[in-house]
Every structure is written in structure tokens, then in C-alpha cells.
């Protein structure tokens, strides 16, 4: 199915990077657009993302191509904001554990075969390429440095895109509570907020993070879901030479615009509990453990202090691949649901806006349609 070309009014649900990016691209196309969010902008996964811009390691060819296009758009943005503290391309450094799971040799060959810029470094070579790492903790198999990778602070970017969106006539409605997509027959007709406010629309984009599968299940659509709870810790500013993103066996680290670090890990996410009321239980020992693991891999093993942390769902589709496009049974009902929201944020918004505006499906999104989860006749 394809929505009618050039809708006169679109409503976007979700104030994260997918929602705001799509909204501003729609406004650039001259389409009247309203963005509705349940709280302030960037209050969901975009506000607690490591936001590492990359296409490292292995994934499907289609996913790799889409991520490369995503990085390309950030390169263009970086040229407009060369001194921005919220968008940097200082590379990424990865090493694996010293056990049978170590894939460094295999991955560097794989990335070379793809033409993805990768340098295989011994521990002794790291300081000369990307300073700020305690090379003593790098495993004997060495590390991969990807010079073309970077990071973005998504709340900062969302703020800039939102300012442009408003300047183009877009309307942003925050603190609206859970919004509902209104459907007549087999097509959307508008959006209603929790307080009863309603906006008519010919097309709607649902970009509500981890809630997307549950919401579309209410209209009979299936999107397989593997969304976990994620924890991101931000440290207080400190003087330190690290500029690259680090992806290590026990912690991932990236700089923040104010001179601190953002930290996450798989093990710390597993330690987050969910209380009976749906709130999250984050133990002090987990926070302290993340700080300790980060200090171990940083040059000088600095004492790190917590500035704040964020916890909540990290959107991941059941098969790990993005979900972008129109629902198969409802005209004008588009969805955006994916991991790697930072890397894909700009390109996904651009391509979704084009599809909403023209009704033409973009080939870069061909493998990521929501109908792949529908039962085959």
C-alpha cells in the first residue's frame, strides 16, 4: 500500500531523533506538520543513547548500506557545524575479550573486504593513533580503530532540528501524554492526545520508541520486539585526552559535549530491575561498577564521578533490523522503530519524509518494511 501523494497535513508522534528528523524533513518539503510528544523532546531513548555513529562489525548488506548513508548525512552536517561540541568524528576503537569469542582478526578482514576503513592495532600502537586509552587492558589480539566513526549528542541535535522545524512553520506539542492514532476504515485520519486535543492528518508517523510494537498491536499489526532496558551513565567533566568512542568487553565510552563521558554496557543493563509500579531499580553498585570499568580502560585511570544517568527501554526489533515505512493494512500509517537510532536518525527522517510526501517507496528501505512480520498467506 502507498499513501496518497503529497498529504496536506502530517502528524508525527514522538520527540526523539526519528520523529524530529522526519518532521523537519517534511517541513522542508512544504508539508504542514505537527509533532506531538508525551513529554519534553528527547525524553526517551534518544536522551540516553551512547549515540556512536558507526557501521562496525557484521550485519546484513542492506543494513550496512543504510548505516553508511546515515554516516554520510552526519558528515554533511559536520561540515555545516565544524566546531560543534555535540558532533565529532574522532574515530572508534574496539577490542574483544581474551577468550574463544574474540573476533578481532576476523572482523578486521571482514571490514577491509567491505571497504570500511579499519586499522588493526597492537596494544603498543594504540597511543600513537588514538590517545587516552590504558593499553595495558587491551587484549593480546589487539584492537580495531575505525577512523571514520564518530558520535553525536542527540538532545543537542534534536534541539537544533526543532528550532529549524519551528522556523519553517512546524508546530511542536510537548507533554501531551500518550497520543492515539485515529483510523477510519483502512486509513488514518488524525491523532488525539491524552487530554482530548485532536489534530487531523492524512498521514501519521509513529516514532514512539520502544512503545511502537505495543501500539501497532492494538490495530492488528505485528512488529517483533526485543526491546531491553538500557542504562546510560554520564560523568562529571574532567580533563582527559580521549576523543574516540571506545567499545570494550566491559564498557563502552564516548566523550560528552561538556567534557565528561557517557558510559554503557550489556552487563549493567541486565542488573536493572523493574518494580511493581513499572519504575526502574538501579543499584548503586551497578553505577559504581560502570565507573570502575571505565576508569580501568582510560589513560591514567581517573576517578570518575556521576553527573546523572538515564534508564528506560532501548528500541530493538525482534530480528535486530530496522522497521521503517507504512503499515501494510492502514493507509497513511507509518512507523519508525529501530536500534542504532543515532546513526540512522538523519537518513531515516529524510527517506520517511520523502515516502510520506510522494507515496514512492525508497529502495534503501526495501528490506526494513513492517510487513516482514506479517503472517504469509
PDB file of C-alpha atoms in Angstrom, residues 72-250:
ATOM      1  CA  UNK A  72      27.221  10.391   5.211  1.00  0.00           C
ATOM      2  CA  UNK A  73      24.430  12.713   6.329  1.00  0.00           C
ATOM      3  CA  UNK A  74      26.263  13.406   9.568  1.00  0.00           C
ATOM      4  CA  UNK A  75      29.401  14.221   7.588  1.00  0.00           C
ATOM      5  CA  UNK A  76      27.382  16.827   5.697  1.00  0.00           C
ATOM      6  CA  UNK A  77      26.041  18.199   8.977  1.00  0.00           C
ATOM      7  CA  UNK A  78      29.544  18.306  10.470  1.00  0.00           C
ATOM      8  CA  UNK A  79      30.680  20.446   7.525  1.00  0.00           C
ATOM      9  CA  UNK A  80      27.964  22.973   8.480  1.00  0.00           C
ATOM     10  CA  UNK A  81      28.956  22.877  12.160  1.00  0.00           C
ATOM     11  CA  UNK A  82      32.714  22.161  12.090  1.00  0.00           C
ATOM     12  CA  UNK A  83      33.321  23.271  15.665  1.00  0.00           C
ATOM     13  CA  UNK A  84      30.176  21.788  17.210  1.00  0.00           C
ATOM     14  CA  UNK A  85      30.938  20.127  20.567  1.00  0.00           C
ATOM     15  CA  UNK A  86      27.925  17.816  20.053  1.00  0.00           C
ATOM     16  CA  UNK A  87      29.079  16.152  16.803  1.00  0.00           C
ATOM     17  CA  UNK A  88      32.598  14.800  16.431  1.00  0.00           C
ATOM     18  CA  UNK A  89      34.347  12.371  14.090  1.00  0.00           C
ATOM     19  CA  UNK A  90      37.376  11.228  16.076  1.00  0.00           C
ATOM     20  CA  UNK A  91      37.114   7.505  15.277  1.00  0.00           C
ATOM     21  CA  UNK A  92      36.126   4.409  17.226  1.00  0.00           C
ATOM     22  CA  UNK A  93      38.328   1.812  18.950  1.00  0.00           C
ATOM     23  CA  UNK A  94      37.109  -1.732  19.630  1.00  0.00           C
ATOM     24  CA  UNK A  95      38.631  -4.761  21.300  1.00  0.00           C
ATOM     25  CA  UNK A  96      37.218  -8.095  22.425  1.00  0.00           C
ATOM     26  CA  UNK A  97      37.687 -10.315  25.460  1.00  0.00           C
ATOM     27  CA  UNK A  98      40.687 -12.631  25.601  1.00  0.00           C
ATOM     28  CA  UNK A  99      38.746 -15.850  25.077  1.00  0.00           C
ATOM     29  CA  UNK A 100      37.237 -18.005  22.350  1.00  0.00           C
ATOM     30  CA  UNK A 101      34.719 -15.264  21.475  1.00  0.00           C
ATOM     31  CA  UNK A 102      37.465 -12.883  20.292  1.00  0.00           C
ATOM     32  CA  UNK A 103      36.760 -11.963  16.644  1.00  0.00           C
ATOM     33  CA  UNK A 104      39.195  -9.113  16.092  1.00  0.00           C
ATOM     34  CA  UNK A 105      41.216 -10.818  13.333  1.00  0.00           C
ATOM     35  CA  UNK A 106      38.056 -11.976  11.555  1.00  0.00           C
ATOM     36  CA  UNK A 107      36.326  -8.602  11.868  1.00  0.00           C
ATOM     37  CA  UNK A 108      39.245  -6.574  10.545  1.00  0.00           C
ATOM     38  CA  UNK A 109      39.376  -8.830   7.458  1.00  0.00           C
ATOM     39  CA  UNK A 110      35.601  -8.514   7.057  1.00  0.00           C
ATOM     40  CA  UNK A 111      35.683  -4.725   7.304  1.00  0.00           C
ATOM     41  CA  UNK A 112      38.596  -4.499   4.878  1.00  0.00           C
ATOM     42  CA  UNK A 113      36.606  -6.595   2.388  1.00  0.00           C
ATOM     43  CA  UNK A 114      33.723  -4.118   2.637  1.00  0.00           C
ATOM     44  CA  UNK A 115      35.985  -1.128   2.187  1.00  0.00           C
ATOM     45  CA  UNK A 116      35.087   0.022   5.709  1.00  0.00           C
ATOM     46  CA  UNK A 117      38.134   1.900   6.977  1.00  0.00           C
ATOM     47  CA  UNK A 118      39.748  -0.247   9.676  1.00  0.00           C
ATOM     48  CA  UNK A 119      43.216  -0.359  11.224  1.00  0.00           C
ATOM     49  CA  UNK A 120      44.386  -3.354  13.254  1.00  0.00           C
ATOM     50  CA  UNK A 121      46.459  -2.064  16.172  1.00  0.00           C
ATOM     51  CA  UNK A 122      48.557  -3.894  18.713  1.00  0.00           C
ATOM     52  CA  UNK A 123      48.268  -2.565  22.273  1.00  0.00           C
ATOM     53  CA  UNK A 124      51.606  -0.746  21.856  1.00  0.00           C
ATOM     54  CA  UNK A 125      50.388   1.041  18.709  1.00  0.00           C
ATOM     55  CA  UNK A 126      47.205   2.500  20.179  1.00  0.00           C
ATOM     56  CA  UNK A 127      48.664   5.566  21.886  1.00  0.00           C
ATOM     57  CA  UNK A 128      50.173   6.802  18.637  1.00  0.00           C
ATOM     58  CA  UNK A 129      46.844   6.550  16.809  1.00  0.00           C
ATOM     59  CA  UNK A 130      44.158   7.434  19.321  1.00  0.00           C
ATOM     60  CA  UNK A 131      45.339   8.702  22.726  1.00  0.00           C
ATOM     61  CA  UNK A 132      43.536   8.359  26.025  1.00  0.00           C
ATOM     62  CA  UNK A 133      43.482   4.541  26.381  1.00  0.00           C
ATOM     63  CA  UNK A 134      45.242   2.451  29.016  1.00  0.00           C
ATOM     64  CA  UNK A 135      46.818  -0.038  26.603  1.00  0.00           C
ATOM     65  CA  UNK A 136      47.606  -2.445  29.445  1.00  0.00           C
ATOM     66  CA  UNK A 137      43.984  -3.651  29.444  1.00  0.00           C
ATOM     67  CA  UNK A 138      43.775  -4.217  25.675  1.00  0.00           C
ATOM     68  CA  UNK A 139      43.763  -7.947  24.990  1.00  0.00           C
ATOM     69  CA  UNK A 140      46.714  -9.551  23.153  1.00  0.00           C
ATOM     70  CA  UNK A 141      44.663  -9.952  19.941  1.00  0.00           C
ATOM     71  CA  UNK A 142      44.778  -6.163  19.593  1.00  0.00           C
ATOM     72  CA  UNK A 143      42.101  -3.639  18.687  1.00  0.00           C
ATOM     73  CA  UNK A 144      40.411  -2.229  15.603  1.00  0.00           C
ATOM     74  CA  UNK A 145      40.470   1.510  15.038  1.00  0.00           C
ATOM     75  CA  UNK A 146      37.832   2.828  12.614  1.00  0.00           C
ATOM     76  CA  UNK A 147      38.902   6.390  11.731  1.00  0.00           C
ATOM     77  CA  UNK A 148      35.625   7.351  10.055  1.00  0.00           C
ATOM     78  CA  UNK A 149      33.421   6.792  13.077  1.00  0.00           C
ATOM     79  CA  UNK A 150      32.127   9.407  15.464  1.00  0.00           C
ATOM     80  CA  UNK A 151      29.462  10.345  17.980  1.00  0.00           C
ATOM     81  CA  UNK A 152      26.604  12.785  18.386  1.00  0.00           C
ATOM     82  CA  UNK A 153      24.829  14.221  21.394  1.00  0.00           C
ATOM     83  CA  UNK A 154      21.243  13.585  20.336  1.00  0.00           C
ATOM     84  CA  UNK A 155      19.482  16.040  22.703  1.00  0.00           C
ATOM     85  CA  UNK A 156      21.656  18.842  21.283  1.00  0.00           C
ATOM     86  CA  UNK A 157      20.931  17.803  17.701  1.00  0.00           C
ATOM     87  CA  UNK A 158      17.213  17.435  18.401  1.00  0.00           C
ATOM     88  CA  UNK A 159      17.169  20.966  19.806  1.00  0.00           C
ATOM     89  CA  UNK A 160      18.757  22.365  16.642  1.00  0.00           C
ATOM     90  CA  UNK A 161      16.394  20.433  14.356  1.00  0.00           C
ATOM     91  CA  UNK A 162      13.392  21.508  16.438  1.00  0.00           C
ATOM     92  CA  UNK A 163      14.420  25.155  16.098  1.00  0.00           C
ATOM     93  CA  UNK A 164      14.581  24.790  12.316  1.00  0.00           C
ATOM     94  CA  UNK A 165      11.248  22.949  12.297  1.00  0.00           C
ATOM     95  CA  UNK A 166       9.536  25.796  14.127  1.00  0.00           C
ATOM     96  CA  UNK A 167      11.148  28.358  11.823  1.00  0.00           C
ATOM     97  CA  UNK A 168       9.583  26.524   8.862  1.00  0.00           C
ATOM     98  CA  UNK A 169       6.123  26.748  10.413  1.00  0.00           C
ATOM     99  CA  UNK A 170       6.058  23.400  12.191  1.00  0.00           C
ATOM    100  CA  UNK A 171       4.133  23.022  15.450  1.00  0.00           C
ATOM    101  CA  UNK A 172       5.571  21.138  18.436  1.00  0.00           C
ATOM    102  CA  UNK A 173       3.245  19.946  21.189  1.00  0.00           C
ATOM    103  CA  UNK A 174       5.019  18.575  24.270  1.00  0.00           C
ATOM    104  CA  UNK A 175       3.725  16.991  27.496  1.00  0.00           C
ATOM    105  CA  UNK A 176       0.684  15.688  25.621  1.00  0.00           C
ATOM    106  CA  UNK A 177       0.609  12.257  27.244  1.00  0.00           C
ATOM    107  CA  UNK A 178       0.051   9.104  25.224  1.00  0.00           C
ATOM    108  CA  UNK A 179      -1.342  10.026  21.806  1.00  0.00           C
ATOM    109  CA  UNK A 180      -3.691   7.787  19.830  1.00  0.00           C
ATOM    110  CA  UNK A 181      -3.750   7.405  16.048  1.00  0.00           C
ATOM    111  CA  UNK A 182      -7.306   7.829  14.751  1.00  0.00           C
ATOM    112  CA  UNK A 183      -8.364   5.456  11.979  1.00  0.00           C
ATOM    113  CA  UNK A 184     -11.426   5.491   9.734  1.00  0.00           C
ATOM    114  CA  UNK A 185     -11.883   2.396   7.657  1.00  0.00           C
ATOM    115  CA  UNK A 186      -8.417   1.413   6.483  1.00  0.00           C
ATOM    116  CA  UNK A 187      -6.656   4.773   6.696  1.00  0.00           C
ATOM    117  CA  UNK A 188      -5.528   7.284   9.283  1.00  0.00           C
ATOM    118  CA  UNK A 189      -7.466  10.483   9.795  1.00  0.00           C
ATOM    119  CA  UNK A 190      -5.767  12.149  12.726  1.00  0.00           C
ATOM    120  CA  UNK A 191      -4.210  11.974  16.184  1.00  0.00           C
ATOM    121  CA  UNK A 192      -5.825  12.518  19.583  1.00  0.00           C
ATOM    122  CA  UNK A 193      -3.805  13.421  22.678  1.00  0.00           C
ATOM    123  CA  UNK A 194      -4.497  12.093  26.150  1.00  0.00           C
ATOM    124  CA  UNK A 195      -6.158  15.383  27.142  1.00  0.00           C
ATOM    125  CA  UNK A 196      -8.575  15.253  24.194  1.00  0.00           C
ATOM    126  CA  UNK A 197      -6.844  17.648  21.808  1.00  0.00           C
ATOM    127  CA  UNK A 198      -7.063  16.388  18.253  1.00  0.00           C
ATOM    128  CA  UNK A 199      -5.212  17.076  15.001  1.00  0.00           C
ATOM    129  CA  UNK A 200      -6.499  15.960  11.641  1.00  0.00           C
ATOM    130  CA  UNK A 201      -3.946  14.319   9.378  1.00  0.00           C
ATOM    131  CA  UNK A 202      -3.720  12.495   6.088  1.00  0.00           C
ATOM    132  CA  UNK A 203      -0.580  10.672   7.216  1.00  0.00           C
ATOM    133  CA  UNK A 204       0.870   9.878  10.630  1.00  0.00           C
ATOM    134  CA  UNK A 205       4.347   8.744  11.648  1.00  0.00           C
ATOM    135  CA  UNK A 206       4.543   6.748  14.873  1.00  0.00           C
ATOM    136  CA  UNK A 207       8.076   7.164  16.255  1.00  0.00           C
ATOM    137  CA  UNK A 208       7.379   6.388  19.898  1.00  0.00           C
ATOM    138  CA  UNK A 209      10.476   4.336  20.640  1.00  0.00           C
ATOM    139  CA  UNK A 210      10.011   1.072  22.488  1.00  0.00           C
ATOM    140  CA  UNK A 211       6.225   1.539  22.633  1.00  0.00           C
ATOM    141  CA  UNK A 212       5.774   1.127  18.861  1.00  0.00           C
ATOM    142  CA  UNK A 213       5.164  -2.667  18.772  1.00  0.00           C
ATOM    143  CA  UNK A 214       2.561  -2.484  21.549  1.00  0.00           C
ATOM    144  CA  UNK A 215       0.770   0.442  19.930  1.00  0.00           C
ATOM    145  CA  UNK A 216       0.502  -1.122  16.483  1.00  0.00           C
ATOM    146  CA  UNK A 217      -0.607  -4.418  18.042  1.00  0.00           C
ATOM    147  CA  UNK A 218      -3.724  -2.515  19.052  1.00  0.00           C
ATOM    148  CA  UNK A 219      -4.654  -2.117  15.382  1.00  0.00           C
ATOM    149  CA  UNK A 220      -3.860  -5.731  14.489  1.00  0.00           C
ATOM    150  CA  UNK A 221      -0.293  -5.243  13.215  1.00  0.00           C
ATOM    151  CA  UNK A 222       2.718  -7.237  14.411  1.00  0.00           C
ATOM    152  CA  UNK A 223       6.264  -5.997  14.882  1.00  0.00           C
ATOM    153  CA  UNK A 224       8.526  -8.469  16.651  1.00  0.00           C
ATOM    154  CA  UNK A 225      10.103  -6.847  19.673  1.00  0.00           C
ATOM    155  CA  UNK A 226      13.381  -7.471  21.540  1.00  0.00           C
ATOM    156  CA  UNK A 227      13.491  -4.162  23.420  1.00  0.00           C
ATOM    157  CA  UNK A 228      15.588  -4.354  26.618  1.00  0.00           C
ATOM    158  CA  UNK A 229      16.007  -1.842  29.410  1.00  0.00           C
ATOM    159  CA  UNK A 230      19.092   0.331  28.872  1.00  0.00           C
ATOM    160  CA  UNK A 231      21.204   2.322  31.306  1.00  0.00           C
ATOM    161  CA  UNK A 232      23.406   5.261  30.306  1.00  0.00           C
ATOM    162  CA  UNK A 233      25.624   6.955  32.874  1.00  0.00           C
ATOM    163  CA  UNK A 234      27.114  10.415  32.290  1.00  0.00           C
ATOM    164  CA  UNK A 235      30.138  11.530  34.289  1.00  0.00           C
ATOM    165  CA  UNK A 236      31.128  14.945  35.511  1.00  0.00           C
ATOM    166  CA  UNK A 237      33.571  16.857  33.290  1.00  0.00           C
ATOM    167  CA  UNK A 238      37.288  16.152  33.619  1.00  0.00           C
ATOM    168  CA  UNK A 239      40.459  16.859  31.696  1.00  0.00           C
ATOM    169  CA  UNK A 240      41.291  13.784  29.649  1.00  0.00           C
ATOM    170  CA  UNK A 241      42.788  13.149  26.194  1.00  0.00           C
ATOM    171  CA  UNK A 242      40.266  10.531  24.994  1.00  0.00           C
ATOM    172  CA  UNK A 243      38.374  11.694  21.892  1.00  0.00           C
ATOM    173  CA  UNK A 244      37.384   8.416  20.217  1.00  0.00           C
ATOM    174  CA  UNK A 245      34.463   6.164  21.085  1.00  0.00           C
ATOM    175  CA  UNK A 246      35.597   3.030  22.944  1.00  0.00           C
ATOM    176  CA  UNK A 247      33.786  -0.294  22.646  1.00  0.00           C
ATOM    177  CA  UNK A 248      35.421  -2.742  25.058  1.00  0.00           C
ATOM    178  CA  UNK A 249      34.406  -6.063  26.646  1.00  0.00           C
ATOM    179  CA  UNK A 250      33.129  -4.466  29.851  1.00  0.00           C
TER     180      UNK A 250
END
